[in-house]
Short mmCIF file of C-alpha atoms in Angstrom, two decimals:
data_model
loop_
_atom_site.label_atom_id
_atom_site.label_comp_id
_atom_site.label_asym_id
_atom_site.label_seq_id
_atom_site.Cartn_x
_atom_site.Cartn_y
_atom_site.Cartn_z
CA UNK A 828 3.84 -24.03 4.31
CA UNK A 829 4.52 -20.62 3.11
CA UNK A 830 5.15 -20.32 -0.73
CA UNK A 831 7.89 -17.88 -1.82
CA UNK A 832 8.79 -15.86 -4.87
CA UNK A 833 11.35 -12.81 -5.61
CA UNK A 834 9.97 -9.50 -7.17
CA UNK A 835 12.39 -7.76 -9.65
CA UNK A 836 12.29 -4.44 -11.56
CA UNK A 837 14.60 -4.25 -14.74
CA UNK A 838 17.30 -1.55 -14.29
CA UNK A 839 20.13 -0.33 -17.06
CA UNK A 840 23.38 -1.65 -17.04
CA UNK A 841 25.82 0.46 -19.30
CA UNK A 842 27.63 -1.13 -21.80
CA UNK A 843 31.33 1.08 -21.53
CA UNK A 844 32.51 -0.16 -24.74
CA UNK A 845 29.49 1.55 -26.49
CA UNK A 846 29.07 4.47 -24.52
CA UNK A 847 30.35 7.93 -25.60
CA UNK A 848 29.03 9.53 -22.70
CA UNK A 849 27.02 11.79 -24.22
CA UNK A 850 24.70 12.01 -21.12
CA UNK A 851 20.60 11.34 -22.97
CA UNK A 852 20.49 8.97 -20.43
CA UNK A 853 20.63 11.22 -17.17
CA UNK A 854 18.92 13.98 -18.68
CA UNK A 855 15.80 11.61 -19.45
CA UNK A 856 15.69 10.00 -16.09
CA UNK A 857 13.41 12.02 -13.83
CA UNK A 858 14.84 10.13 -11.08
CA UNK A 859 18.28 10.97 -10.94
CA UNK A 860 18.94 7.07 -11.64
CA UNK A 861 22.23 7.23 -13.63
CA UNK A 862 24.77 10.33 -13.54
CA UNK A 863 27.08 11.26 -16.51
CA UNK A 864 30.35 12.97 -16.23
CA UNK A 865 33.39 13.20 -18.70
CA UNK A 866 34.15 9.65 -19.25
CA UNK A 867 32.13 7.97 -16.64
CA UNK A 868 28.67 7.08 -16.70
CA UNK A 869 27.18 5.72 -13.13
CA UNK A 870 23.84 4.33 -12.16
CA UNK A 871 21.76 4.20 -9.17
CA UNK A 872 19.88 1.43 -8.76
CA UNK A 873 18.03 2.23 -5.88
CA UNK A 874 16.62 4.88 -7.56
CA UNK A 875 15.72 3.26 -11.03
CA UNK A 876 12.22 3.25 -11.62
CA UNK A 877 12.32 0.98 -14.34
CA UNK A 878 10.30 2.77 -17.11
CA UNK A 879 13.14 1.61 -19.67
CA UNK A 880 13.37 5.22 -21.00
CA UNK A 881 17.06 5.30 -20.83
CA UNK A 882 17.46 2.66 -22.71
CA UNK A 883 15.35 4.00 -25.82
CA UNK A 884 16.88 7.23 -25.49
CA UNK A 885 20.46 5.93 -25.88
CA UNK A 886 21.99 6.87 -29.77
CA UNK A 887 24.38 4.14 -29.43
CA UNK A 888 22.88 1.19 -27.99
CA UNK A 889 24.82 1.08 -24.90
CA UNK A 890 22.44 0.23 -21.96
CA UNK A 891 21.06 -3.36 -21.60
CA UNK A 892 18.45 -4.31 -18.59
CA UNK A 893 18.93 -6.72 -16.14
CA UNK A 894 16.98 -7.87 -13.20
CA UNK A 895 17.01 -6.86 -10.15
CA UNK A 896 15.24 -8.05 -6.73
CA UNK A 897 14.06 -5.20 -5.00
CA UNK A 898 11.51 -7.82 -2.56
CA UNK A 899 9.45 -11.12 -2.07
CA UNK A 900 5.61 -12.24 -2.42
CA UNK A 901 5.05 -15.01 -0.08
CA UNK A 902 1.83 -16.81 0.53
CA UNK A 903 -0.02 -18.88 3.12
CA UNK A 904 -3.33 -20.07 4.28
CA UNK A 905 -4.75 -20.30 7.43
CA UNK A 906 -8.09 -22.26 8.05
CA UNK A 907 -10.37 -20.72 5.22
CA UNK A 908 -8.00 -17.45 5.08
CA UNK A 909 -5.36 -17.23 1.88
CA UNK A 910 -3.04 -14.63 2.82
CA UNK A 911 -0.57 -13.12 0.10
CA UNK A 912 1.95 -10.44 0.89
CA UNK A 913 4.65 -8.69 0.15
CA UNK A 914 8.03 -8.14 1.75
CA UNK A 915 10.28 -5.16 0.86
CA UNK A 916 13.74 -5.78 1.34
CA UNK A 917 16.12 -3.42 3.75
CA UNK A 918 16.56 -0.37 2.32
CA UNK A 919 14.78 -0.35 -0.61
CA UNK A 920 12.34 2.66 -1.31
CA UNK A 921 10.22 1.48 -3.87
CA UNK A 922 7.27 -0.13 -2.42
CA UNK A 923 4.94 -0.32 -5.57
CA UNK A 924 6.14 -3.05 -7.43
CA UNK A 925 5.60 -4.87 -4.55
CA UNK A 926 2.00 -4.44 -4.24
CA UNK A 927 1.58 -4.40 -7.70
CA UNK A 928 2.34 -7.87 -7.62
CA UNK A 929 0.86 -9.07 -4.41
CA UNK A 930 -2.75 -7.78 -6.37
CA UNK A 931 -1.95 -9.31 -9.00
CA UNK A 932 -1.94 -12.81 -6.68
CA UNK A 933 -4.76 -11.83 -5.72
CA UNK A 934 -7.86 -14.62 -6.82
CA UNK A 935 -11.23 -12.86 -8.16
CA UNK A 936 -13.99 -15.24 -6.74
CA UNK A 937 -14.45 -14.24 -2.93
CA UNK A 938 -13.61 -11.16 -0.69
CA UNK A 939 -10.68 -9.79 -1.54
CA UNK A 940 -9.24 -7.42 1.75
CA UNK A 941 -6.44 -5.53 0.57
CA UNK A 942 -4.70 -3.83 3.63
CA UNK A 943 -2.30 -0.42 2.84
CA UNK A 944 -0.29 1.28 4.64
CA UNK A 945 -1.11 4.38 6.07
CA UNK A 946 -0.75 7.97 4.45
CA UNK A 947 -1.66 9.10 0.90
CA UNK A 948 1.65 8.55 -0.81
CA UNK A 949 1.75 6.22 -4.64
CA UNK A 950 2.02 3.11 -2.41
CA UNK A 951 -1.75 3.87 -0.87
CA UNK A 952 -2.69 4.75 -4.51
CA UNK A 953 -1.27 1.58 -6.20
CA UNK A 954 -3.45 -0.83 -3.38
CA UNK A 955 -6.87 1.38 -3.82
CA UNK A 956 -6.71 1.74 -7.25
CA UNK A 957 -9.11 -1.01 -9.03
CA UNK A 958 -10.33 -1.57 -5.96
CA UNK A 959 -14.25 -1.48 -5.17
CA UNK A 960 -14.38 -0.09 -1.68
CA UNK A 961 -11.90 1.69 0.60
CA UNK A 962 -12.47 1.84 4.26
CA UNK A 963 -10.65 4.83 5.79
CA UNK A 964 -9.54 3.87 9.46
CA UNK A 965 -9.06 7.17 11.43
CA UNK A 966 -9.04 7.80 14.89
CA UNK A 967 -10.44 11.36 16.51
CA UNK A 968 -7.95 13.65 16.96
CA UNK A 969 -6.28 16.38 14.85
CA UNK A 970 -3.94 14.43 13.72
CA UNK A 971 -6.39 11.85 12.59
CA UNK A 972 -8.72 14.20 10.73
CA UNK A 973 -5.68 15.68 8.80
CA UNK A 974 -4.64 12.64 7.59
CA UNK A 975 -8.48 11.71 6.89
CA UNK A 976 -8.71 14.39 5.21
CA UNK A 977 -5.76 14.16 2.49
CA UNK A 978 -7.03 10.43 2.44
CA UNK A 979 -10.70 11.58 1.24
CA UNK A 980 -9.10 13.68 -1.28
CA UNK A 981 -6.76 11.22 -2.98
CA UNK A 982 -9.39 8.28 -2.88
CA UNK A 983 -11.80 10.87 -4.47
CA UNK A 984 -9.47 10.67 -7.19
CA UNK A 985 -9.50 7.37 -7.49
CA UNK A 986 -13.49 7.30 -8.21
CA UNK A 987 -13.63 4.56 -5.02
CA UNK A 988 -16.68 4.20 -2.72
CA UNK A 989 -15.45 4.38 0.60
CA UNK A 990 -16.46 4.44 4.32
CA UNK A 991 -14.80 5.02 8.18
CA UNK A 992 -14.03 3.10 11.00
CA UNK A 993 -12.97 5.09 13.78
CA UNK A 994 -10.66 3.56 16.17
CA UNK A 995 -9.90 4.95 19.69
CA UNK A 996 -13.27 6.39 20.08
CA UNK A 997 -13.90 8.01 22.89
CA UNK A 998 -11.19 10.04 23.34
CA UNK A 999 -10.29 13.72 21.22
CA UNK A 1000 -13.05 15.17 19.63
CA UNK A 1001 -15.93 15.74 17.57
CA UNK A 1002 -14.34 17.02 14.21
CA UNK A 1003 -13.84 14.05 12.64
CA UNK A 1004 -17.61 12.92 13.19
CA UNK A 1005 -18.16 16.54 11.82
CA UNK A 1006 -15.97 16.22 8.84
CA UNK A 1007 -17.46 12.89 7.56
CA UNK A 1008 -20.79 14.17 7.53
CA UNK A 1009 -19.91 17.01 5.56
CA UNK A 1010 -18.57 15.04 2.90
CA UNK A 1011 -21.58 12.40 3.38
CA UNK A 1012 -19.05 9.88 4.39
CA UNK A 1013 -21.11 6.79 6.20
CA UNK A 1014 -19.58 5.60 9.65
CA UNK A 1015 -19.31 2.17 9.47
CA UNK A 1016 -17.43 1.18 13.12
CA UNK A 1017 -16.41 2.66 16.15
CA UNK A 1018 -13.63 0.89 17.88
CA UNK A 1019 -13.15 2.37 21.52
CA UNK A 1020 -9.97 3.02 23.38
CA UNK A 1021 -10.29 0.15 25.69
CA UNK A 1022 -7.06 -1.50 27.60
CA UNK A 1023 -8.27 -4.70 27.05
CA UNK A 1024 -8.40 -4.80 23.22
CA UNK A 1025 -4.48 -3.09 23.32
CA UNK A 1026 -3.42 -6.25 25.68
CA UNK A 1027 -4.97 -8.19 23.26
CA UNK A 1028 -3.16 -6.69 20.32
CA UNK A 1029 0.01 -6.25 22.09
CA UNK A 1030 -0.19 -10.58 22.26
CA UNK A 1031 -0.81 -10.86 18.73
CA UNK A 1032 -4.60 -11.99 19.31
CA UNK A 1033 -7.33 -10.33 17.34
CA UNK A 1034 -9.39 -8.99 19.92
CA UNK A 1035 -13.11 -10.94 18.62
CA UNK A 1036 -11.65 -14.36 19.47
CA UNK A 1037 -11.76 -13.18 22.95
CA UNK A 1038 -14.41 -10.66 23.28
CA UNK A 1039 -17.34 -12.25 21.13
CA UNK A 1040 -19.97 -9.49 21.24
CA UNK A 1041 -17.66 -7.83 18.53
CA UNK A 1042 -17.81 -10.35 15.92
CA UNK A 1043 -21.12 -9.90 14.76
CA UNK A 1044 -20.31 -5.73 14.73
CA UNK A 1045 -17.37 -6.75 12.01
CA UNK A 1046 -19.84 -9.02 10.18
CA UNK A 1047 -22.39 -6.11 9.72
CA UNK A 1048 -19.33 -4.13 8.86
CA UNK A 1049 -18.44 -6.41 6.18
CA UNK A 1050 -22.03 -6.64 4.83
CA UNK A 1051 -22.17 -2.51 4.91
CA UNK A 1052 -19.11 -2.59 2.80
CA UNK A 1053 -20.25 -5.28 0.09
CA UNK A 1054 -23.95 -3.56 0.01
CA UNK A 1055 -21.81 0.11 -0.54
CA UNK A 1056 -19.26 -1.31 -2.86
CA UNK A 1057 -19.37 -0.44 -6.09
#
């Protein structure tokens, strides 16, 4: 079965009886979470980032926290596989909390994959950071080595080994091969555009469960990343 348990962030709750409306409040929060105006004091919870500033701030001791559930961590296993992820709820923008929590589920003994979502934005920073070994999947086209590109940069940051995998190879061009070895970036995969492997995908079937000659190419990929991990 799949296990389930809520994720909540601690957001102010003003206290109206207390407040004189002086406003500390809003002008800490960098996020715009709570809005003072004569004699009414509003928050945004959507927007709380829960650093608990406001409440420290506050002369008169009119904000409490409370809980709030912004998502879910579920888990499940399949065969030899634990998988533990994290489900934002509709409409909520704050995705870090969320992963924050699925790595901390995470168990130390064994390989640990930790898949992010695309882009360079703080929820790509919260699931590299701490982590031993990125591998940058990129496909070659412009838009693929811009994004690749920003990627590099912000996992630079990060002081992470890392390695590509380009997928839909064969079509675009030669700049991304170009830009990794530049920046002495090894190529660990190509994955070419091939119709059968989207069919497969498209049926929810990991394409090496039906085309065996690519499971041993993923098993030297996963042996390229352990030996380059740091």
């Amino acid at each position: 079965g799949v296990e389930s348990q809520p994720v909540e962030l601690l957001v102010p709750r003003i206290n109206e009886d207390k407040c004189t409306y002086c406003g500390r409040c809003a002008e800490f929060c960098q996020y715009n979470a709570l809005f003072v105006a004569g004699e009414t004091a509003l928050v945004f919870p959507e927007l709380c980032h829960s650093c608990g500033g406001c409440k420290l701030v506050c002369p008169e001791g009119a904000i409490e926290e409370i809980p709030r559930a912004i998502g879910e961590i579920l888990r499940g296993k399949h065969r030899d596989v634990e998988l533990v992820y994290g489900r934002l709820s509709i409409g909520e923008p704050l995705a870090v909390p969320i992963i924050s929590k699925v790595k901390e589920q995470a168990k130390e003994d064994g390989v640990v994959v930790i898949d992010a979502p695309p882009g360079s934005a703080c929820p790509v920073v919260e699931a590299v950071h701490g982590s031993d070994f990125c591998l940058l999947v990129t496909e070659p086209t412009p838009f693929g080595l811009h994004d690749l590109k920003v990627a590099v940069e912000v996992v630079k940051q990060l002081n992470v080994p890392m390695g590509v995998v380009v997928n839909f190879a064969g079509i675009g061009d030669a700049k991304v091969y170009e830009f990794c070895e530049e920046e002495g970036l090894p190529g660990l995969l190509e994955i070419p555009f091939d119709r059968r492997i989207a069919e497969l995908y498209s049926r929810g079937i990991p394409f090496t469960q039906e085309m065996a000659e690519w499971k041993p190419r993923f098993q030297k990929l996963l042996y390229e990343v352990e030996r380059l991990a740091k």
